[in-house]
PDB file of C-alpha atoms in Angstrom:
ATOM      1  CA  MET A1408      14.175-187.339   2.322  1.00 87.00           C
ATOM      2  CA  TYR A1409      15.964-187.696   5.639  1.00 93.00           C
ATOM      3  CA  ILE A1410      16.071-185.763   8.885  1.00 96.00           C
ATOM      4  CA  TYR A1411      19.522-185.593  10.440  1.00 96.00           C
ATOM      5  CA  THR A1412      20.005-184.791  14.107  1.00 95.00           C
ATOM      6  CA  GLU A1413      23.169-184.713  16.146  1.00 94.00           C
ATOM      7  CA  ARG A1414      23.059-188.474  16.753  1.00 97.00           C
ATOM      8  CA  LEU A1415      20.294-189.809  14.511  1.00 97.00           C
ATOM      9  CA  ARG A1416      19.100-190.218  10.951  1.00 97.00           C
ATOM     10  CA  LEU A1417      15.325-190.413  10.450  1.00 98.00           C
ATOM     11  CA  MET A1418      14.086-191.941   7.194  1.00 97.00           C
ATOM     12  CA  PRO A1419      10.402-192.092   6.222  1.00 98.00           C
ATOM     13  CA  VAL A1420       9.185-195.510   5.169  1.00 98.00           C
ATOM     14  CA  SER A1421       8.615-195.393   1.403  1.00 97.00           C
ATOM     15  CA  LEU A1422       6.304-197.783  -0.433  1.00 97.00           C
ATOM     16  CA  GLU A1423       9.307-199.868  -1.519  1.00 96.00           C
ATOM     17  CA  LEU A1424      10.631-200.018   2.037  1.00 96.00           C
ATOM     18  CA  ALA A1425       7.184-200.873   3.424  1.00 97.00           C
ATOM     19  CA  GLN A1426       6.939-203.779   0.983  1.00 96.00           C
ATOM     20  CA  THR A1427      10.443-204.942   1.927  1.00 96.00           C
ATOM     21  CA  LEU A1428       9.656-204.809   5.643  1.00 95.00           C
ATOM     22  CA  MET A1429       6.450-206.794   5.079  1.00 95.00           C
ATOM     23  CA  LYS A1430       7.962-209.474   2.840  1.00 94.00           C
ATOM     24  CA  ASN A1431      11.565-209.809   4.011  1.00 94.00           C
ATOM     25  CA  PRO A1432      12.770-207.549   6.837  1.00 94.00           C
ATOM     26  CA  LEU A1433      16.239-209.068   6.611  1.00 95.00           C
ATOM     27  CA  ALA A1434      16.551-207.551   3.113  1.00 96.00           C
ATOM     28  CA  PHE A1435      16.316-204.086   4.731  1.00 95.00           C
ATOM     29  CA  TYR A1436      19.387-204.826   6.851  1.00 96.00           C
ATOM     30  CA  TYR A1437      21.223-206.207   3.839  1.00 95.00           C
ATOM     31  CA  LYS A1438      20.395-203.183   1.663  1.00 94.00           C
ATOM     32  CA  TYR A1439      21.643-200.713   4.285  1.00 92.00           C
ATOM     33  CA  GLN A1440      24.514-202.997   5.376  1.00 94.00           C
ATOM     34  CA  MET A1441      23.513-202.985   9.014  1.00 94.00           C
ATOM     35  CA  PRO A1442      23.701-205.777  11.555  1.00 94.00           C
ATOM     36  CA  TRP A1443      20.374-207.552  12.000  1.00 93.00           C
ATOM     37  CA  ASN A1444      18.388-206.659  15.092  1.00 92.00           C
ATOM     38  CA  LYS A1445      15.880-209.426  15.754  1.00 91.00           C
ATOM     39  CA  ASN A1446      13.726-206.976  17.749  1.00 92.00           C
ATOM     40  CA  TRP A1447      13.055-204.675  14.788  1.00 96.00           C
ATOM     41  CA  PRO A1448      10.710-204.309  13.056  1.00 96.00           C
ATOM     42  CA  HIS A1449       8.502-205.023  16.058  1.00 95.00           C
ATOM     43  CA  TYR A1450       5.016-206.543  15.844  1.00 94.00           C
ATOM     44  CA  GLY A1451       3.195-203.202  16.095  1.00 93.00           C
ATOM     45  CA  LEU A1452       5.065-201.802  13.105  1.00 95.00           C
ATOM     46  CA  LYS A1453       4.544-205.010  11.129  1.00 94.00           C
ATOM     47  CA  ALA A1454       0.810-204.829  11.852  1.00 94.00           C
ATOM     48  CA  ILE A1455       0.349-201.296  10.475  1.00 95.00           C
ATOM     49  CA  MET A1456       2.626-201.727   7.452  1.00 96.00           C
ATOM     50  CA  PRO A1457      -0.008-203.180   5.049  1.00 96.00           C
ATOM     51  CA  ILE A1458      -2.440-200.353   5.856  1.00 96.00           C
ATOM     52  CA  TYR A1459       0.275-197.744   5.443  1.00 96.00           C
ATOM     53  CA  ALA A1460       1.495-199.274   2.161  1.00 97.00           C
ATOM     54  CA  GLU A1461      -2.047-199.136   0.795  1.00 97.00           C
ATOM     55  CA  LYS A1462      -2.309-195.451   1.755  1.00 96.00           C
ATOM     56  CA  LEU A1463       0.991-194.733  -0.029  1.00 96.00           C
ATOM     57  CA  GLU A1464      -0.213-196.552  -3.139  1.00 96.00           C
ATOM     58  CA  GLN A1465      -3.273-194.291  -3.224  1.00 96.00           C
ATOM     59  CA  ASP A1466      -1.523-191.032  -2.286  1.00 94.00           C
ATOM     60  CA  GLU A1467       2.231-190.348  -2.484  1.00 93.00           C
ATOM     61  CA  GLU A1468       1.696-187.287  -0.233  1.00 92.00           C
ATOM     62  CA  GLU A1469       1.213-189.735   2.641  1.00 95.00           C
ATOM     63  CA  LEU A1470       5.027-190.149   2.762  1.00 96.00           C
ATOM     64  CA  GLY A1471       6.265-188.647   6.006  1.00 96.00           C
ATOM     65  CA  PHE A1472       2.885-188.928   7.739  1.00 97.00           C
ATOM     66  CA  GLY A1473       3.449-192.605   8.478  1.00 97.00           C
ATOM     67  CA  PRO A1474       6.343-194.509  10.033  1.00 98.00           C
ATOM     68  CA  TRP A1475       9.993-193.412   9.952  1.00 98.00           C
ATOM     69  CA  VAL A1476      13.026-195.576  10.691  1.00 98.00           C
ATOM     70  CA  ILE A1477      15.346-194.211  13.378  1.00 98.00           C
ATOM     71  CA  MET A1478      18.992-195.072  12.689  1.00 97.00           C
ATOM     72  CA  ASP A1479      22.172-193.855  14.301  1.00 96.00           C
ATOM     73  CA  ALA A1480      23.670-190.847  12.481  1.00 94.00           C
ATOM     74  CA  SER A1481      26.082-193.003  10.497  1.00 91.00           C
ATOM     75  CA  GLY A1482      23.258-195.281   9.315  1.00 88.00           C
ATOM     76  CA  LYS A1483      25.002-198.333  10.771  1.00 92.00           C
ATOM     77  CA  ARG A1484      22.294-199.546  13.181  1.00 95.00           C
ATOM     78  CA  VAL A1485      18.547-199.335  13.771  1.00 97.00           C
ATOM     79  CA  VAL A1486      17.600-197.474  16.931  1.00 97.00           C
ATOM     80  CA  GLY A1487      13.823-197.790  16.531  1.00 97.00           C
ATOM     81  CA  ASP A1488      10.964-196.147  14.716  1.00 98.00           C
ATOM     82  CA  ILE A1489       8.741-193.121  15.040  1.00 98.00           C
ATOM     83  CA  GLY A1490       5.898-191.779  13.020  1.00 97.00           C
ATOM     84  CA  PHE A1491       2.447-190.401  12.607  1.00 97.00           C
ATOM     85  CA  LYS A1492      -0.837-192.252  12.283  1.00 95.00           C
ATOM     86  CA  GLY A1493      -1.721-190.518   9.037  1.00 94.00           C
ATOM     87  CA  ARG A1494      -2.163-187.050   7.624  1.00 95.00           C
ATOM     88  CA  PRO A1495      -3.639-184.249   9.766  1.00 97.00           C
ATOM     89  CA  ASN A1496      -7.353-184.414  10.529  1.00 97.00           C
ATOM     90  CA  ASN A1497      -9.754-181.548   9.721  1.00 97.00           C
ATOM     91  CA  ASN A1498      -8.477-179.640  12.774  1.00 97.00           C
ATOM     92  CA  GLY A1499      -4.843-179.997  11.676  1.00 97.00           C
ATOM     93  CA  ILE A1500      -4.004-182.573  14.361  1.00 98.00           C
ATOM     94  CA  ILE A1501      -1.776-185.608  13.865  1.00 98.00           C
ATOM     95  CA  GLU A1502      -0.873-188.356  16.312  1.00 98.00           C
ATOM     96  CA  ILE A1503       2.717-189.403  16.939  1.00 98.00           C
ATOM     97  CA  GLY A1504       4.028-192.711  18.228  1.00 97.00           C
ATOM     98  CA  TYR A1505       7.534-194.082  18.733  1.00 97.00           C
ATOM     99  CA  HIS A1506       9.405-197.212  19.712  1.00 97.00           C
ATOM    100  CA  ILE A1507      13.060-197.585  20.660  1.00 97.00           C
ATOM    101  CA  VAL A1508      14.597-201.077  20.592  1.00 96.00           C
ATOM    102  CA  ASN A1509      15.520-202.362  24.056  1.00 95.00           C
ATOM    103  CA  SER A1510      19.277-202.187  23.510  1.00 93.00           C
ATOM    104  CA  GLU A1511      19.065-198.467  22.608  1.00 95.00           C
ATOM    105  CA  ARG A1512      16.772-197.241  25.410  1.00 95.00           C
ATOM    106  CA  ASN A1513      17.654-194.683  28.091  1.00 94.00           C
ATOM    107  CA  ALA A1514      20.027-192.765  25.825  1.00 96.00           C
ATOM    108  CA  GLY A1515      17.690-189.901  24.885  1.00 96.00           C
ATOM    109  CA  PHE A1516      17.052-191.149  21.346  1.00 98.00           C
ATOM    110  CA  ALA A1517      13.251-190.988  21.667  1.00 98.00           C
ATOM    111  CA  SER A1518      13.385-187.385  22.908  1.00 98.00           C
ATOM    112  CA  GLU A1519      15.710-186.396  20.074  1.00 98.00           C
ATOM    113  CA  ALA A1520      13.575-188.097  17.429  1.00 98.00           C
ATOM    114  CA  VAL A1521      10.287-186.650  18.760  1.00 98.00           C
ATOM    115  CA  LYS A1522      11.762-183.141  18.819  1.00 97.00           C
ATOM    116  CA  HIS A1523      12.907-183.248  15.222  1.00 97.00           C
ATOM    117  CA  LEU A1524       9.891-185.055  13.808  1.00 98.00           C
ATOM    118  CA  CYS A1525       7.567-182.512  15.453  1.00 97.00           C
ATOM    119  CA  THR A1526       9.659-179.728  13.889  1.00 96.00           C
ATOM    120  CA  TRP A1527       9.271-181.437  10.511  1.00 97.00           C
ATOM    121  CA  ALA A1528       5.500-181.776  11.031  1.00 97.00           C
ATOM    122  CA  PHE A1529       5.091-178.145  12.066  1.00 97.00           C
ATOM    123  CA  SER A1530       6.898-177.049   8.900  1.00 95.00           C
ATOM    124  CA  HIS A1531       3.721-178.122   7.076  1.00 96.00           C
ATOM    125  CA  PRO A1532       1.107-175.349   7.196  1.00 96.00           C
ATOM    126  CA  GLU A1533      -1.782-177.802   7.580  1.00 96.00           C
ATOM    127  CA  VAL A1534      -0.372-179.212  10.853  1.00 97.00           C
ATOM    128  CA  LYS A1535      -1.630-177.269  13.891  1.00 97.00           C
ATOM    129  CA  GLY A1536      -0.915-179.762  16.650  1.00 98.00           C
ATOM    130  CA  VAL A1537       0.603-183.133  17.515  1.00 98.00           C
ATOM    131  CA  GLU A1538      -1.069-185.526  19.932  1.00 98.00           C
ATOM    132  CA  ALA A1539       0.243-188.628  21.672  1.00 98.00           C
ATOM    133  CA  GLU A1540      -1.129-191.387  23.853  1.00 97.00           C
ATOM    134  CA  CYS A1541       0.919-193.006  26.572  1.00 95.00           C
ATOM    135  CA  ASP A1542       0.274-195.824  29.000  1.00 96.00           C
ATOM    136  CA  GLN A1543      -0.085-194.516  32.545  1.00 95.00           C
ATOM    137  CA  GLY A1544       2.746-196.768  33.706  1.00 95.00           C
ATOM    138  CA  ASN A1545       5.189-195.746  30.982  1.00 95.00           C
ATOM    139  CA  ILE A1546       7.026-192.992  32.856  1.00 95.00           C
ATOM    140  CA  ALA A1547       9.948-192.889  30.402  1.00 95.00           C
ATOM    141  CA  SER A1548       7.615-192.165  27.478  1.00 96.00           C
ATOM    142  CA  GLN A1549       5.760-189.528  29.483  1.00 97.00           C
ATOM    143  CA  LYS A1550       9.093-187.792  30.143  1.00 97.00           C
ATOM    144  CA  VAL A1551       9.882-187.838  26.410  1.00 97.00           C
ATOM    145  CA  LEU A1552       6.633-186.014  25.688  1.00 98.00           C
ATOM    146  CA  ILE A1553       6.870-183.514  28.552  1.00 97.00           C
ATOM    147  CA  ASN A1554      10.518-182.726  27.708  1.00 96.00           C
ATOM    148  CA  ASN A1555       9.370-181.957  24.160  1.00 97.00           C
ATOM    149  CA  GLY A1556       6.753-179.415  25.214  1.00 97.00           C
ATOM    150  CA  PHE A1557       3.690-181.666  25.214  1.00 98.00           C
ATOM    151  CA  SER A1558       1.017-180.962  27.795  1.00 97.00           C
ATOM    152  CA  HIS A1559      -0.999-183.615  29.571  1.00 97.00           C
ATOM    153  CA  THR A1560      -4.553-183.023  28.317  1.00 97.00           C
ATOM    154  CA  GLY A1561      -6.575-185.914  29.680  1.00 96.00           C
ATOM    155  CA  LYS A1562      -6.976-189.578  30.372  1.00 96.00           C
ATOM    156  CA  SER A1563      -8.896-192.461  28.844  1.00 95.00           C
ATOM    157  CA  GLY A1564      -8.767-195.468  31.144  1.00 93.00           C
ATOM    158  CA  ASP A1565      -5.073-196.233  31.723  1.00 95.00           C
ATOM    159  CA  ILE A1566      -4.018-194.116  28.719  1.00 97.00           C
ATOM    160  CA  LEU A1567      -2.772-190.573  29.228  1.00 97.00           C
ATOM    161  CA  LEU A1568      -3.343-188.029  26.465  1.00 97.00           C
ATOM    162  CA  PHE A1569      -0.784-185.380  25.505  1.00 98.00           C
ATOM    163  CA  LYS A1570      -0.752-182.536  22.994  1.00 98.00           C
ATOM    164  CA  LYS A1571       1.728-180.043  21.572  1.00 98.00           C
ATOM    165  CA  GLU A1572       0.398-177.093  19.602  1.00 97.00           C
ATOM    166  CA  LYS A1573       2.131-175.198  16.840  1.00 95.00           C
ATOM    167  CA  LYS A1574       3.273-171.835  18.170  1.00 88.00           C
ATOM    168  CA  VAL A1575       4.312-170.112  14.934  1.00 69.00           C
ATOM    169  CA  ASP A1576       4.743-171.072  11.301  1.00 52.00           C
ATOM    170  CA  ASN A1577       7.911-173.130  11.383  1.00 50.00           C
ATOM    171  CA  PRO A1578      10.224-173.169   8.368  1.00 53.00           C
ATOM    172  CA  LYS A1579      11.662-176.493   7.255  1.00 54.00           C
ATOM    173  CA  PRO A1580      14.391-177.446   9.722  1.00 54.00           C
ATOM    174  CA  ASP A1581      18.035-177.227   8.695  1.00 54.00           C
ATOM    175  CA  CYS A1582      18.407-180.945   9.336  1.00 55.00           C
ATOM    176  CA  TYR A1583      15.797-181.758   6.664  1.00 56.00           C
ATOM    177  CA  LYS A1584      17.390-183.103   3.484  1.00 56.00           C
ATOM    178  CA  GLU A1585      15.865-184.218   0.201  1.00 48.00           C
ATOM    179  CA  GLY A1586      16.792-187.439  -1.531  1.00 47.00           C
ATOM    180  CA  LEU A1587      16.133-191.022  -0.664  1.00 41.00           C
TER     181      LEU A1587
END
């Protein structure tokens, strides 16, 4: 399964890919014939990968509700990653997070990826809302959320809280394709 946007290709991290990224990230670049970016995967993604892999081993339906790789549309370079911190809770809420590698920042890739991944999430009937946390000093990330229809809903210390609610039942987006 992939999500294609005008400039990006989003690919959910499968169990096989999670294991590759944990054991030998360079093998990912070799498999997809991309130039190595020493800044990806970043430490935060590496830290959650074992937990995510374990969830996938227990439940294949977890695919898509974890990390996704953001590549350029041609699949020739890694732009960053985006994803959810698990399946929706009892209220139908999921939390999104994203990271764009330094060399790809300030080009609108985060906004584009957030838009399309939220559309994908809202195509699932159990998803009622998407939340995000953002450091108070991270103005660029706050703009990504606000430009994607998120509302500022609160604050916890130096962390700002944002939420986007599902407006109507969304069909699967046209850019959603099956097949890994």
